[in-house]
Coordinates of C-alpha atoms in Angstrom, one line a residue:
M26 CA 173.0 213.9 59.1
H27 CA 176.3 215.1 57.3
K28 CA 178.5 212.2 55.9
Y29 CA 181.3 212.8 58.5
E30 CA 178.7 212.5 61.3
Q31 CA 177.6 209.1 59.7
V32 CA 181.2 208.0 59.6
A33 CA 181.7 209.1 63.3
Q34 CA 178.6 207.2 64.3
A35 CA 179.8 204.0 62.7
I36 CA 183.2 204.3 64.3
R37 CA 181.5 205.1 67.7
N38 CA 179.3 202.2 67.4
R39 CA 182.4 199.9 66.7
I40 CA 184.1 201.2 69.8
Q41 CA 181.1 200.7 72.0
D42 CA 180.5 197.1 70.7
G43 CA 184.2 196.1 71.0
T44 CA 184.9 195.8 67.4
Y45 CA 187.7 198.5 68.0
T46 CA 189.1 197.5 71.3
L47 CA 190.4 199.8 74.0
K48 CA 193.9 201.3 73.2
S49 CA 193.8 199.8 69.7
A50 CA 194.8 201.5 66.6
L51 CA 192.2 202.4 64.0
P52 CA 192.8 201.6 60.2
D53 CA 194.6 204.4 58.5
Q54 CA 192.7 207.2 56.9
M55 CA 193.1 205.8 53.2
Q56 CA 191.6 202.5 54.4
L57 CA 188.6 204.3 56.1
C58 CA 188.2 206.5 53.0
K59 CA 187.8 203.3 50.8
E60 CA 185.7 201.6 53.3
F61 CA 183.2 204.5 53.8
D62 CA 183.5 205.8 50.2
A63 CA 184.3 209.1 51.7
S64 CA 187.0 211.9 51.0
R65 CA 190.0 212.2 53.3
I66 CA 188.6 215.6 54.6
T67 CA 185.4 213.7 55.5
I68 CA 187.4 211.1 57.3
K69 CA 189.3 213.6 59.2
R70 CA 186.3 215.6 60.3
A71 CA 184.8 212.4 61.7
L72 CA 188.0 211.3 63.5
N73 CA 188.4 214.9 64.9
L74 CA 184.8 214.8 66.2
L75 CA 185.5 211.5 68.0
I76 CA 188.7 212.9 69.4
E77 CA 186.8 215.9 70.8
E78 CA 184.3 213.6 72.3
G79 CA 187.0 211.6 74.1
Y80 CA 186.6 208.2 72.1
L81 CA 190.0 208.6 70.3
Y82 CA 193.4 210.2 70.5
S83 CA 196.1 210.9 67.8
R84 CA 199.7 210.1 68.0
Q85 CA 201.8 212.2 65.5
G86 CA 203.4 209.8 63.0
S87 CA 201.8 206.9 64.6
G88 CA 198.0 206.9 64.1
T89 CA 194.7 207.2 65.8
Y90 CA 193.9 205.0 68.8
V91 CA 190.9 204.2 71.0
M92 CA 191.0 205.9 74.4
K93 CA 191.5 203.4 77.3
N94 CA 188.5 204.9 79.0
A95 CA 186.3 205.4 75.9
L96 CA 183.5 203.3 77.3
A97 CA 183.3 205.2 80.5
K98 CA 180.9 207.9 79.2
S99 CA 177.1 207.7 79.0
A100 CA 175.3 208.2 75.8
L101 CA 173.5 211.2 77.5
D102 CA 176.9 213.0 78.3
S103 CA 177.4 216.4 76.6
Q104 CA 180.7 218.2 75.9
Y105 CA 181.9 221.2 77.8
D106 CA 182.7 223.1 74.7
V107 CA 179.7 222.1 72.6
Y108 CA 176.9 224.7 72.0
T109 CA 175.0 223.2 69.1
G110 CA 171.8 222.5 71.0
L111 CA 170.6 219.5 72.7
T112 CA 169.0 218.0 69.5
D113 CA 172.4 218.1 67.7
Q114 CA 174.3 216.9 70.7
L115 CA 172.1 213.8 71.2
S116 CA 171.5 213.2 67.5
D117 CA 171.3 209.4 68.0
Q118 CA 168.4 209.8 70.5
I119 CA 164.8 211.0 70.1
V120 CA 164.7 214.5 71.7
T121 CA 161.3 216.0 72.4
S122 CA 160.1 219.1 74.3
K123 CA 157.2 220.3 76.5
V124 CA 156.8 224.0 76.8
I125 CA 155.7 224.8 80.4
H126 CA 156.2 228.6 80.2
F127 CA 156.4 231.0 77.2
V128 CA 156.0 234.8 77.4
M129 CA 157.3 238.0 75.9
R130 CA 158.4 240.7 78.5
N131 CA 160.9 243.3 79.4
P132 CA 164.2 242.1 80.9
L133 CA 165.2 242.5 84.6
N134 CA 168.4 244.4 85.3
E135 CA 170.7 241.4 85.4
E136 CA 169.0 239.8 82.3
A137 CA 169.5 243.1 80.4
D138 CA 173.2 243.3 81.4
K139 CA 173.7 239.6 80.3
L140 CA 172.1 240.2 76.9
L141 CA 173.4 243.7 76.3
L142 CA 169.9 245.1 76.3
T143 CA 168.0 248.1 77.8
E144 CA 165.1 247.6 80.1
D145 CA 162.8 248.8 77.3
D146 CA 163.7 245.9 75.0
F147 CA 161.8 242.7 74.8
I148 CA 162.9 239.1 75.4
Y149 CA 161.2 235.8 75.1
D150 CA 161.1 234.0 78.5
I151 CA 161.0 230.3 77.8
Q152 CA 160.9 227.2 80.1
R153 CA 160.9 223.7 78.4
V154 CA 161.2 220.2 79.7
R155 CA 163.4 218.1 77.4
Y156 CA 162.9 214.4 77.0
V157 CA 165.4 211.9 75.5
D158 CA 163.9 208.7 74.2
G159 CA 160.7 209.5 76.2
E160 CA 162.5 210.0 79.6
E161 CA 162.8 213.4 81.3
Y162 CA 166.3 214.8 80.8
L163 CA 166.5 218.5 81.8
I164 CA 164.6 221.6 82.2
E165 CA 165.7 224.8 80.1
H166 CA 165.2 228.2 81.4
T167 CA 166.0 230.4 78.4
L168 CA 165.9 234.1 77.6
M169 CA 166.4 235.5 74.0
P170 CA 166.2 238.9 72.6
V171 CA 163.2 239.3 70.3
N172 CA 165.1 241.8 68.0
V173 CA 167.9 239.2 67.5
I174 CA 166.0 236.0 67.4
P175 CA 162.6 237.0 65.9
N176 CA 159.2 235.1 65.4
I177 CA 159.8 232.3 68.0
N178 CA 156.5 230.5 68.5
K179 CA 155.2 227.2 69.9
T180 CA 156.0 225.3 66.6
V181 CA 159.7 226.4 66.9
L182 CA 159.8 225.4 70.6
A183 CA 158.4 222.1 69.9
G184 CA 161.5 221.3 67.9
S185 CA 165.1 222.6 68.0
I186 CA 165.5 226.4 68.6
Y187 CA 169.2 226.2 67.5
S188 CA 168.0 224.6 64.2
Y189 CA 165.6 227.5 63.7
I190 CA 168.4 229.9 64.5
K191 CA 170.9 228.4 61.9
N192 CA 168.7 227.1 59.2
T193 CA 165.7 229.4 59.0
L194 CA 167.2 232.6 60.3
G195 CA 170.6 231.9 58.8
L196 CA 172.5 233.0 61.8
K197 CA 176.0 231.7 62.8
I198 CA 176.7 230.9 66.3
G199 CA 180.1 232.2 67.6
G200 CA 180.9 231.2 71.2
L201 CA 179.8 231.1 74.9
N202 CA 180.5 231.7 78.5
R203 CA 179.4 228.7 80.6
R204 CA 179.4 228.1 84.4
I205 CA 178.6 224.7 85.8
T206 CA 177.4 224.3 89.4
A207 CA 175.8 221.8 91.7
E208 CA 172.4 223.0 93.0
K209 CA 169.5 221.8 95.3
P210 CA 166.4 220.9 93.4
D211 CA 163.6 223.6 93.1
E212 CA 159.9 223.0 92.8
L213 CA 160.1 222.6 89.0
D214 CA 162.9 220.1 89.2
Q215 CA 160.9 218.0 91.6
E216 CA 157.7 218.3 89.5
Y217 CA 159.1 217.7 86.0
L218 CA 162.4 215.8 86.7
F219 CA 161.0 213.8 89.5
C220 CA 163.8 214.8 91.9
T221 CA 163.6 214.4 95.5
K222 CA 164.5 217.2 97.9
E223 CA 167.7 215.5 98.6
D224 CA 168.8 214.9 95.0
P225 CA 171.5 217.2 93.5
V226 CA 170.9 219.0 90.3
L227 CA 173.6 219.9 87.7
Q228 CA 173.0 223.5 86.6
V229 CA 174.6 224.8 83.5
E230 CA 174.4 228.5 83.1
Q231 CA 175.5 230.3 79.9
V232 CA 175.5 233.3 77.7
V233 CA 175.8 232.4 73.9
H234 CA 177.0 234.7 71.3
L235 CA 176.6 235.0 67.5
I236 CA 179.7 235.0 65.4
D237 CA 179.6 238.9 65.5
G238 CA 179.6 238.8 69.4
T239 CA 175.9 239.5 69.8
P240 CA 174.6 237.7 72.8
F241 CA 171.3 235.8 71.8
E242 CA 170.7 233.5 74.7
Y243 CA 171.1 233.6 78.5
S244 CA 170.0 230.3 79.9
R245 CA 170.0 227.9 82.8
T246 CA 169.6 224.2 82.3
R247 CA 168.9 221.9 85.1
H248 CA 169.9 218.2 84.8
R249 CA 169.0 215.3 87.0
F250 CA 172.1 214.1 88.6
D251 CA 171.7 210.5 87.2
K252 CA 171.1 211.6 83.5
G253 CA 174.5 211.9 82.1
G254 CA 177.3 214.6 82.7
V255 CA 179.7 217.0 81.1
N256 CA 182.8 215.8 79.5
V257 CA 186.0 217.8 79.3
V258 CA 188.7 216.5 76.9
M259 CA 192.2 217.8 76.8
N260 CA 194.8 217.1 74.1
Y261 CA 198.1 217.3 76.2
E262 CA 200.2 217.3 73.0
E263 CA 198.5 220.5 71.8
H264 CA 198.7 222.2 75.2
S265 CA 202.2 221.1 76.4

């Protein structure tokens, strides 16, 4: 974990345990630098991360404050604009995986269109159940081009695919297109997420690109309705 993430986690804990009360001001950046033995850049990155997560907000010339609804989020919530992978998003929890389907095949027409491939190219077709602290959290249905993300195997799938992409392959992730919908549970949802036929499922469909614009993932994740949500945070001062 990077230093700024450690600082962010310490401040996050203080908000959650009431050390920093709702709507209260945080110590100024110089005080935080001294307390955490960190540079001002590190402190600023930590605060910006917590602002993005909706824990804090900044007033120009006044300081940084705890959001009045900062405690309303679940520890399992994810950010709308985050695409670092589940393991990084939930770094404070233990994330494990169970591979239920893994083959290499040619893409169907729609899949080829999403990933800018031809029907003669090859993709990995991956289905994984992801567990957080031992409890079922979501099912990932992931397609990735073999020529863009090579050498995926079950060892990679047992851990973090995004860590493999960034740290082993040395690729940089650029951006994504994401669509969030409410769906009825299918057979896999009922089997692995223990949904009833009446339970709604949160589906996140996305195409993720490398920094050069090359699509490397077309996926659908299926979340239990009671296992967190998706946060959208808007800074009105920046968008006014």
